[in-house]
Short mmCIF file of C-alpha atoms and ligand atoms in Angstrom, two decimals:
data_model
loop_
_atom_site.label_atom_id
_atom_site.label_comp_id
_atom_site.label_asym_id
_atom_site.label_seq_id
_atom_site.Cartn_x
_atom_site.Cartn_y
_atom_site.Cartn_z
CA MET A 1 0.02 0.12 -0.01
CA LYS A 2 1.29 3.48 -0.89
CA PRO A 3 1.72 5.78 2.09
CA LYS A 4 -0.81 8.57 2.20
CA ILE A 5 0.00 12.19 2.12
CA TYR A 6 -1.85 15.48 2.49
CA VAL A 7 -0.54 18.69 0.84
CA THR A 8 -1.79 21.88 2.12
CA ARG A 9 -1.56 24.01 -0.93
CA LYS A 10 -1.69 23.57 -4.64
CA LEU A 11 1.72 22.54 -5.93
CA ASN A 12 3.62 22.64 -9.37
CA GLU A 13 2.80 19.59 -11.50
CA GLY A 14 6.21 18.35 -11.86
CA ILE A 15 6.59 18.22 -7.84
CA LEU A 16 3.04 16.71 -7.64
CA ALA A 17 3.78 14.06 -10.17
CA LYS A 18 7.14 13.05 -8.10
CA LEU A 19 4.99 12.80 -4.95
CA GLU A 20 2.23 10.75 -6.70
CA GLU A 21 4.96 8.20 -8.14
CA THR A 22 5.12 6.49 -4.65
CA CYS A 23 2.40 8.01 -2.47
CA GLU A 24 -1.35 8.53 -2.53
CA VAL A 25 -1.73 12.35 -2.44
CA THR A 26 -4.69 14.44 -1.27
CA LEU A 27 -4.30 18.12 -1.84
CA TRP A 28 -5.94 21.17 -0.62
CA GLU A 29 -6.88 22.73 -4.13
CA GLU A 30 -7.18 26.33 -3.41
CA GLU A 31 -4.23 28.49 -4.59
CA ASN A 32 -4.89 31.71 -2.56
CA LEU A 33 -6.67 30.37 0.43
CA PRO A 34 -5.31 28.46 3.43
CA VAL A 35 -6.39 25.07 4.39
CA PRO A 36 -9.28 25.54 7.07
CA ARG A 37 -8.32 23.80 10.49
CA GLU A 38 -11.23 21.54 10.38
CA VAL A 39 -10.46 20.27 6.78
CA LEU A 40 -6.48 19.74 8.28
CA GLU A 41 -7.98 18.00 11.35
CA ARG A 42 -9.89 15.56 9.09
CA GLU A 43 -7.26 15.01 6.58
CA ILE A 44 -4.28 14.42 9.09
CA ARG A 45 -6.08 11.45 10.49
CA GLU A 46 -5.27 9.19 7.67
CA ALA A 47 -2.04 10.80 6.62
CA ASP A 48 1.39 9.20 6.87
CA GLY A 49 3.18 12.33 5.65
CA LEU A 50 2.10 16.09 5.69
CA PHE A 51 3.29 18.59 3.22
CA CYS A 52 2.65 22.31 4.71
CA LEU A 53 3.43 25.85 4.48
CA LEU A 54 4.19 28.46 7.18
CA THR A 55 0.24 29.44 7.15
CA GLU A 56 -0.66 26.21 9.31
CA GLN A 57 -0.52 26.02 12.93
CA ILE A 58 1.01 22.60 13.65
CA ASP A 59 0.49 22.48 17.32
CA ALA A 60 0.28 19.76 19.98
CA ALA A 61 -3.66 19.50 19.44
CA LEU A 62 -3.48 18.75 15.98
CA LEU A 63 -0.64 16.26 16.29
CA GLU A 64 -3.04 14.29 18.78
CA LYS A 65 -5.35 13.63 15.80
CA ALA A 66 -2.47 12.26 13.46
CA PRO A 67 -1.92 8.56 14.55
CA ARG A 68 0.09 7.59 11.56
CA LEU A 69 2.00 10.79 10.76
CA LYS A 70 5.62 10.17 10.35
CA ILE A 71 6.88 13.08 8.83
CA ILE A 72 6.15 17.03 8.49
CA ALA A 73 7.69 18.48 5.53
CA ASN A 74 7.83 22.35 5.78
CA LEU A 75 7.97 24.53 2.86
CA ALA A 76 10.11 27.18 4.75
CA VAL A 77 13.43 27.58 6.54
CA GLY A 78 11.62 29.01 9.59
CA TYR A 79 9.64 26.55 11.71
CA ASN A 80 7.91 28.65 14.42
CA HIS A 81 4.57 27.59 13.34
CA ILE A 82 5.58 23.76 14.15
CA ASP A 83 5.52 22.54 17.83
CA ILE A 84 8.53 20.73 17.57
CA GLU A 85 8.63 19.35 20.97
CA ALA A 86 5.22 17.80 20.64
CA ALA A 87 6.16 16.29 17.20
CA THR A 88 9.50 14.88 18.52
CA ALA A 89 7.69 13.44 21.43
CA LYS A 90 5.46 11.55 19.10
CA GLY A 91 8.55 10.52 16.96
CA ILE A 92 7.40 12.51 13.97
CA MET A 93 10.28 13.94 11.86
CA VAL A 94 9.85 17.73 11.03
CA THR A 95 12.14 19.01 7.93
CA ASN A 96 12.69 22.63 6.58
CA THR A 97 14.27 23.94 3.50
CA PRO A 98 17.61 25.93 4.48
CA GLY A 99 20.17 27.25 2.32
CA VAL A 100 18.17 27.30 -1.02
CA LEU A 101 16.53 30.53 -0.12
CA THR A 102 19.38 32.30 1.67
CA GLU A 103 20.47 34.55 -1.50
CA THR A 104 16.77 34.97 -2.70
CA THR A 105 15.99 36.35 0.70
CA ALA A 106 19.09 38.29 1.18
CA ASP A 107 18.22 40.17 -2.19
CA LEU A 108 14.92 41.02 -0.86
CA THR A 109 16.26 42.24 2.37
CA PHE A 110 18.67 44.51 0.62
CA ALA A 111 16.02 45.61 -1.89
CA LEU A 112 13.64 46.52 1.26
CA LEU A 113 16.80 48.35 2.77
CA MET A 114 17.22 50.46 -0.39
CA ALA A 115 13.53 51.00 -1.03
CA THR A 116 12.94 52.46 2.37
CA ALA A 117 16.21 54.48 2.49
CA ARG A 118 15.36 56.02 -0.79
CA ARG A 119 11.50 56.44 -0.17
CA LEU A 120 10.74 54.27 -3.48
CA VAL A 121 7.32 53.44 -2.77
CA GLU A 122 6.37 56.84 -1.27
CA SER A 123 8.05 58.41 -4.44
CA SER A 124 6.04 56.25 -6.79
CA ASP A 125 2.85 56.88 -5.20
CA TYR A 126 3.63 60.52 -5.28
CA LEU A 127 4.09 60.40 -9.00
CA ARG A 128 1.19 58.39 -9.67
CA ARG A 129 -1.52 60.68 -7.64
CA GLY A 130 -0.31 63.50 -9.83
CA ALA A 131 1.44 65.41 -6.97
CA TRP A 132 4.71 65.86 -8.83
CA VAL A 133 4.57 69.60 -9.93
CA THR A 134 8.54 70.33 -10.07
CA TRP A 135 11.99 69.29 -9.09
CA SER A 136 13.01 70.53 -6.00
CA PRO A 137 16.16 70.47 -4.04
CA MET A 138 14.89 68.55 -0.82
CA LEU A 139 11.85 66.72 -2.55
CA LEU A 140 11.68 63.12 -1.10
CA THR A 141 15.07 63.25 -0.03
CA GLY A 142 15.99 59.75 1.92
CA GLN A 143 19.27 58.19 3.69
CA ASP A 144 22.43 57.23 1.83
CA VAL A 145 23.00 53.59 1.71
CA TYR A 146 26.67 53.57 0.29
CA GLY A 147 29.25 54.14 3.06
CA SER A 148 26.78 53.72 5.76
CA THR A 149 26.73 51.44 8.85
CA LEU A 150 24.72 48.04 8.95
CA GLY A 151 23.79 46.03 12.08
CA ILE A 152 22.69 42.58 11.55
CA ILE A 153 20.99 40.77 14.44
CA GLY A 154 21.19 37.14 13.60
CA LEU A 155 24.25 36.55 11.37
CA GLY A 156 23.29 33.16 9.94
CA ARG A 157 23.00 31.95 6.51
CA ILE A 158 20.76 34.87 5.44
CA GLY A 159 22.71 37.32 7.63
CA GLU A 160 25.89 36.64 6.08
CA ALA A 161 24.54 36.86 2.53
CA VAL A 162 23.35 40.21 3.56
CA ALA A 163 26.46 41.12 4.95
CA ARG A 164 28.33 40.28 1.37
CA ARG A 165 25.90 42.62 -0.15
CA ALA A 166 26.78 45.42 2.31
CA LYS A 167 30.29 45.26 1.63
CA ALA A 168 29.71 45.87 -2.14
CA PHE A 169 28.18 49.14 -0.86
CA ASP A 170 31.39 49.97 1.36
CA MET A 171 29.24 49.57 4.50
CA LYS A 172 30.83 49.10 7.94
CA VAL A 173 28.95 46.02 9.23
CA TYR A 174 28.27 45.12 12.92
CA TYR A 175 26.61 41.92 13.95
CA HIS A 176 25.10 40.29 16.87
CA ASN A 177 24.64 36.52 17.58
CA ARG A 178 24.87 34.46 20.59
CA THR A 179 28.07 33.00 19.36
CA ARG A 180 30.68 34.69 17.39
CA LYS A 181 31.66 34.00 14.03
CA PRO A 182 35.43 34.53 13.74
CA GLU A 183 35.82 33.39 10.24
CA ALA A 184 32.88 35.56 8.90
CA GLU A 185 34.50 38.42 10.71
CA GLU A 186 37.77 37.82 8.97
CA GLN A 187 36.32 37.12 5.52
CA LEU A 188 33.76 39.95 5.51
CA GLY A 189 35.60 42.31 7.81
CA LEU A 190 32.52 42.29 10.18
CA GLU A 191 32.67 43.68 13.78
CA TYR A 192 30.79 41.80 16.47
CA CYS A 193 29.31 43.75 19.35
CA ASP A 194 26.58 43.73 21.97
CA MET A 195 23.11 44.45 20.93
CA ALA A 196 22.84 47.91 22.65
CA THR A 197 26.06 48.93 20.72
CA LEU A 198 24.75 47.72 17.30
CA LEU A 199 21.30 49.56 17.96
CA ARG A 200 23.35 52.70 18.84
CA GLU A 201 25.86 52.90 16.12
CA SER A 202 23.80 51.44 13.09
CA ASP A 203 22.11 53.36 10.37
CA PHE A 204 20.19 50.31 9.28
CA VAL A 205 19.39 47.39 11.63
CA CYS A 206 18.35 44.12 9.99
CA ILE A 207 16.59 41.52 12.06
CA LEU A 208 17.46 37.95 10.97
CA VAL A 209 17.16 35.87 13.88
CA PRO A 210 14.83 32.86 14.10
CA TYR A 211 11.40 33.34 15.83
CA THR A 212 11.41 31.42 19.04
CA PRO A 213 10.06 32.08 22.69
CA GLY A 214 13.48 33.71 23.33
CA THR A 215 13.16 36.13 20.40
CA ARG A 216 9.63 37.22 20.77
CA HIS A 217 9.70 41.08 20.83
CA LEU A 218 13.32 41.11 20.98
CA ILE A 219 13.05 44.61 19.74
CA GLY A 220 10.70 46.61 21.87
CA HIS A 221 10.41 50.00 23.15
CA ASN A 222 13.84 50.04 24.89
CA GLU A 223 15.67 48.79 21.78
CA LEU A 224 14.04 51.33 19.68
CA ALA A 225 15.00 53.94 22.02
CA LEU A 226 18.66 53.36 21.58
CA MET A 227 18.43 53.78 17.79
CA LYS A 228 19.63 56.85 16.03
CA GLN A 229 16.72 59.22 14.85
CA SER A 230 17.89 58.69 11.33
CA ALA A 231 18.21 54.87 11.56
CA ILE A 232 15.96 52.42 9.61
CA LEU A 233 14.93 49.06 11.01
CA ILE A 234 14.46 46.13 8.43
CA ASN A 235 12.72 42.90 9.42
CA THR A 236 12.55 40.07 6.80
CA SER A 237 12.60 37.15 9.62
CA ARG A 238 9.29 36.94 11.50
CA GLY A 239 6.78 39.66 12.68
CA GLY A 240 6.87 38.60 16.38
CA ILE A 241 10.26 39.37 16.91
CA ILE A 242 9.56 43.14 17.00
CA ASP A 243 6.95 44.65 19.41
CA GLU A 244 4.85 46.37 16.75
CA THR A 245 2.95 48.81 19.14
CA ALA A 246 6.28 50.15 20.32
CA LEU A 247 7.75 50.41 16.59
CA TYR A 248 4.49 52.20 15.65
CA TYR A 249 4.93 54.93 18.23
CA ALA A 250 8.73 55.14 17.59
CA LEU A 251 8.02 55.67 13.75
CA ALA A 252 4.88 57.96 14.19
CA GLU A 253 6.90 60.16 16.75
CA GLY A 254 9.88 60.43 14.72
CA LYS A 255 12.20 58.43 17.23
CA ILE A 256 13.47 56.40 13.99
CA TRP A 257 13.25 57.20 10.57
CA ALA A 258 11.71 54.45 8.91
CA ALA A 259 11.05 50.81 8.76
CA GLY A 260 10.98 48.02 6.08
CA LEU A 261 8.80 44.97 7.02
CA ASP A 262 8.36 41.99 4.93
CA VAL A 263 6.70 39.96 7.95
CA PHE A 264 4.09 40.91 10.72
CA GLU A 265 3.06 39.40 14.03
CA GLN A 266 -0.16 38.40 12.46
CA GLU A 267 -0.40 37.42 8.65
CA PRO A 268 -1.92 38.46 6.58
CA VAL A 269 -1.52 41.80 8.25
CA PRO A 270 -5.23 43.42 8.67
CA ALA A 271 -5.78 46.24 6.17
CA ASN A 272 -6.30 48.64 9.21
CA HIS A 273 -3.09 47.66 11.02
CA PRO A 274 -1.66 50.93 12.41
CA LEU A 275 1.98 50.41 10.77
CA LEU A 276 0.08 50.63 7.18
CA THR A 277 -0.88 54.15 7.84
CA LEU A 278 2.39 55.41 8.15
CA PRO A 279 4.35 56.90 5.15
CA ASN A 280 7.66 55.96 6.42
CA VAL A 281 7.10 52.24 6.40
CA VAL A 282 7.62 50.01 3.31
CA THR A 283 5.49 46.77 3.84
CA LEU A 284 5.58 43.71 1.89
CA PRO A 285 3.47 40.52 2.13
CA HIS A 286 6.17 37.97 3.37
CA ILE A 287 7.89 37.58 0.00
CA GLY A 288 11.47 37.02 1.11
CA SER A 289 12.05 33.80 -0.69
CA ALA A 290 9.60 34.68 -3.61
CA SER A 291 11.52 34.23 -6.54
CA ILE A 292 10.09 31.52 -9.12
CA LYS A 293 13.23 29.58 -9.33
CA THR A 294 13.61 29.49 -5.46
CA ARG A 295 10.18 28.66 -4.65
CA LEU A 296 10.19 25.69 -7.10
CA ARG A 297 13.54 24.45 -5.51
CA MET A 298 12.07 24.71 -1.90
CA ALA A 299 9.01 22.80 -3.04
CA ASP A 300 11.40 20.24 -4.55
CA ILE A 301 13.57 19.95 -1.63
CA ALA A 302 10.49 19.66 0.76
CA ALA A 303 9.21 16.85 -1.51
CA ASP A 304 12.48 15.15 -1.29
CA ASN A 305 12.55 15.40 2.41
CA LEU A 306 9.04 14.06 2.57
CA LEU A 307 9.91 10.87 0.33
CA LYS A 308 13.16 9.84 2.07
CA GLY A 309 11.35 10.20 5.55
CA LEU A 310 8.57 7.92 4.49
CA ALA A 311 11.13 5.55 2.96
CA GLY A 312 12.80 5.16 6.48
CA LEU A 313 15.64 7.24 5.30
CA THR A 314 17.13 10.19 7.32
CA PRO A 315 15.79 13.12 5.35
CA PRO A 316 18.66 15.74 4.50
CA ASN A 317 16.84 18.81 6.36
CA LEU A 318 15.74 16.96 9.54
CA VAL A 319 15.09 19.56 12.21
CA ASN A 320 14.63 17.04 15.20
CA PRO A 321 17.40 14.46 14.57
CA GLN A 322 16.26 12.91 17.97
CA VAL A 323 13.78 11.19 15.95
CA ASP A 324 15.28 8.12 13.91
CA ALA A 325 13.79 7.74 10.48
CA ARG A 326 14.18 3.88 10.75
CA ASP A 327 11.86 3.84 13.75
CA THR A 328 9.15 5.61 12.09
CA LYS A 329 9.46 3.13 8.75
CA ARG A 330 6.06 1.39 8.20
P1 NAP B 1 20.18 30.82 10.49
O1 NAP B 1 21.15 30.08 9.54
O2 NAP B 1 19.73 29.57 11.46
O3 NAP B 1 20.50 31.99 11.18
C1 NAP B 1 20.03 32.56 12.37
C2 NAP B 1 21.02 33.26 13.25
O4 NAP B 1 20.42 33.74 14.22
C3 NAP B 1 22.09 32.23 13.72
O5 NAP B 1 23.49 32.69 13.27
C4 NAP B 1 21.84 32.28 15.15
O6 NAP B 1 23.27 32.53 15.86
C5 NAP B 1 21.38 34.05 15.39
N1 NAP B 1 20.39 33.72 16.54
C6 NAP B 1 19.58 32.77 17.09
N2 NAP B 1 18.97 33.41 18.28
C7 NAP B 1 19.49 34.68 18.40
C8 NAP B 1 19.34 35.60 19.43
N3 NAP B 1 18.42 35.44 20.62
N4 NAP B 1 20.12 36.71 19.46
C9 NAP B 1 20.91 36.86 18.48
N5 NAP B 1 21.03 36.04 17.44
C10 NAP B 1 20.48 34.91 17.38
O7 NAP B 1 18.92 31.19 9.88
P2 NAP B 1 18.60 31.61 8.36
O8 NAP B 1 18.56 30.59 7.32
O9 NAP B 1 19.63 32.77 8.06
O10 NAP B 1 17.20 32.36 8.43
C11 NAP B 1 17.04 33.32 9.49
C12 NAP B 1 15.45 33.46 9.68
O11 NAP B 1 14.99 34.20 8.58
C13 NAP B 1 14.55 32.10 9.63
O12 NAP B 1 14.41 31.62 10.86
C14 NAP B 1 13.10 32.74 9.01
O13 NAP B 1 12.43 33.02 10.29
C15 NAP B 1 13.61 33.76 8.28
N6 NAP B 1 13.27 33.78 6.99
C16 NAP B 1 12.29 34.59 6.51
C17 NAP B 1 11.91 34.60 5.07
C18 NAP B 1 10.97 35.59 4.34
O14 NAP B 1 10.45 35.18 3.46
N7 NAP B 1 10.83 36.80 4.91
C19 NAP B 1 12.83 33.69 4.22
C20 NAP B 1 13.65 32.90 4.83
C21 NAP B 1 13.93 32.97 6.04
P3 NAP B 1 23.38 31.92 17.53
O15 NAP B 1 22.63 30.67 17.55
O16 NAP B 1 24.90 31.83 17.62
O17 NAP B 1 22.98 33.00 18.38
#
């Protein structure tokens, strides 16, 4: 009998065909709507494997309803929406898609940094609504990127890729991690510092730590108060790392200059969210890894993880190696 897998969103035909070679696949067919919780709860009862996105909350209560489940293949590098402890306790493997999206997400992070610094969205809106009457010396002036100072909080794969881009812009780069990275310091000329120094000294602060209970609201009122009035905050990691209320007031009151946000505490972000009312915020709908090539490769990697796990092999991107694939072999 073929193992049964549930896929929570419409996938590229080629990747679907690959899954169907060895598995019985049930798919949530809607492309632009997440699978309702009750459907997921029903489908997971019979599933040996789950192919999911970051839009699904894979919590302990859901896993209780999944007696056959052996593997959860997540189509993202971040897995804060999955209760890893509960999955591990039940002997369920969890996989992610690290690496493949690093450069694409670093591109987006840098694009957001530049768009925010030079007010690209605001300027485009200005022109489109017919407000452009004449060239003026200080019209829509922004902040320089070239030669400025960047602080990266969370110098992992994506953080390092952003640092490489910053070096091409002759930026001085500070970083803060829990552990130092002497190799990156030497190769890229980065400077390690504590978070307070990084916040005080940087013209741009990029958040690239994973979202965990320990990083929730890592940036709040006190941290924003340390930043320069001319500084720009960029978040392409996860929304919950920033206290959005504190950020709103810091931006509205001119305590910091601007913010570029790809991610929000609640996604999709409600249209009446206070941060969307501010002209000095550039907002994006969580598109960090959204290049065609990268999204297809991510889906392919997630499918490989799933198939390997179901075949009783250790998947390449196992997040909880405490679970031994051989034990979960049917
Ligand atoms: P990674 O390689 O694991 O890097 C994360 C870095 O954060 C590590 O170097 C880690 O170093 C550091 N870190 C962890 N906790 C920290 C803390 N409390 N304080 C300071 N530093 C801390 O992950 P990645 O591949 O670069 O991805 C980073 C995050 O980006 C993901 O978790 C995901 O949420 C997000 N992401 C978003 C998008 C998007 O579409 N916007 C796309 C891809 C990824 P230490 O352990 O030494 O502290």
